[in-house]
């Protein structure tokens, strides 16, 4: 018998594949910590918290920044109603290629979240109802943080939601404090935060909505 499961149980294949991707992720963390920003992919629990209480409907556009090995993408694939348009924007070439292979039927763009509005337009998509970010904002230079947040504000529809996360241990880190101020300046509402301890390291989900009109 030929095919992907010829060497054993399908779950064993999926497990080996997931492990290989996780190891690629770790190697990227070691070689480019400012791009990957985390030692290990996020947990499913963090993925669930990232999309909790967002009511999507057919025709809505969902953008994911930095899907990486796809922990949030898997949750989105299960939870998005039919007719929602998904676009993942991934900067790393190999991670992008693996995403295309692993999630057939979902759309991924190899590029940077700094260019979200143009990327959406190039795919014939309108503004997003939901932007979910897996980006390592706390490890990014402040000018890059600012460019991405401005772009997020531009690419999100008026009643749209922006979800991101920070690690609990980095809450007092000056770069995290700067990032939180920056986001607060661009969005009307901050809907509190939710702590997810079943993640390595434990994380806090931040949820924002309604971009300030002057940036629209
Ligand atoms: C901390 S990892 C998170 C991956 C995954 N979302 C998770 O939670 O496990 C950050 C991801 O963002 C990607 N990335 C970094 N900078 C980016 C940018 N400017 N635009 C798009 N993706 C970027 C990295 O290649 C990496 O896959």
PDB file of N, CA and C in Angstrom, residues 47 58 81 99 114 121 159 184 203 209:
ATOM      1  N   UNK A  47      -5.737  29.029  21.400  1.00  0.00           N
ATOM      2  CA  UNK A  47      -6.460  29.205  20.128  1.00  0.00           C
ATOM      3  C   UNK A  47      -7.953  29.402  20.361  1.00  0.00           C
ATOM      4  N   UNK A  58     -21.530  34.303   7.233  1.00  0.00           N
ATOM      5  CA  UNK A  58     -21.050  34.151   5.855  1.00  0.00           C
ATOM      6  C   UNK A  58     -20.752  35.514   5.229  1.00  0.00           C
ATOM      7  N   UNK A  81     -18.064  29.550  10.333  1.00  0.00           N
ATOM      8  CA  UNK A  81     -19.202  29.080   9.541  1.00  0.00           C
ATOM      9  C   UNK A  81     -18.839  29.065   8.063  1.00  0.00           C
ATOM     10  N   UNK A  99       1.846  25.377   5.719  1.00  0.00           N
ATOM     11  CA  UNK A  99       0.435  25.732   5.962  1.00  0.00           C
ATOM     12  C   UNK A  99      -0.414  25.415   4.736  1.00  0.00           C
ATOM     13  N   UNK A 114       2.598  43.941   7.840  1.00  0.00           N
ATOM     14  CA  UNK A 114       2.753  45.390   7.580  1.00  0.00           C
ATOM     15  C   UNK A 114       1.990  45.821   6.329  1.00  0.00           C
ATOM     16  N   UNK A 121      -6.555  43.446  -0.628  1.00  0.00           N
ATOM     17  CA  UNK A 121      -7.022  43.915  -1.946  1.00  0.00           C
ATOM     18  C   UNK A 121      -6.526  42.989  -3.052  1.00  0.00           C
ATOM     19  N   UNK A 159     -16.944  47.680  12.932  1.00  0.00           N
ATOM     20  CA  UNK A 159     -17.327  46.939  14.128  1.00  0.00           C
ATOM     21  C   UNK A 159     -16.468  45.683  14.305  1.00  0.00           C
ATOM     22  N   UNK A 184      -4.041  50.628  22.408  1.00  0.00           N
ATOM     23  CA  UNK A 184      -5.114  51.392  23.058  1.00  0.00           C
ATOM     24  C   UNK A 184      -5.344  52.719  22.335  1.00  0.00           C
ATOM     25  N   UNK A 203      -0.347  32.763  28.878  1.00  0.00           N
ATOM     26  CA  UNK A 203      -0.547  33.951  28.041  1.00  0.00           C
ATOM     27  C   UNK A 203      -1.812  34.704  28.429  1.00  0.00           C
ATOM     28  N   UNK A 209     -11.728  46.507  19.740  1.00  0.00           N
ATOM     29  CA  UNK A 209     -12.637  46.684  18.595  1.00  0.00           C
ATOM     30  C   UNK A 209     -12.751  48.150  18.207  1.00  0.00           C
TER      31      UNK A 209
END
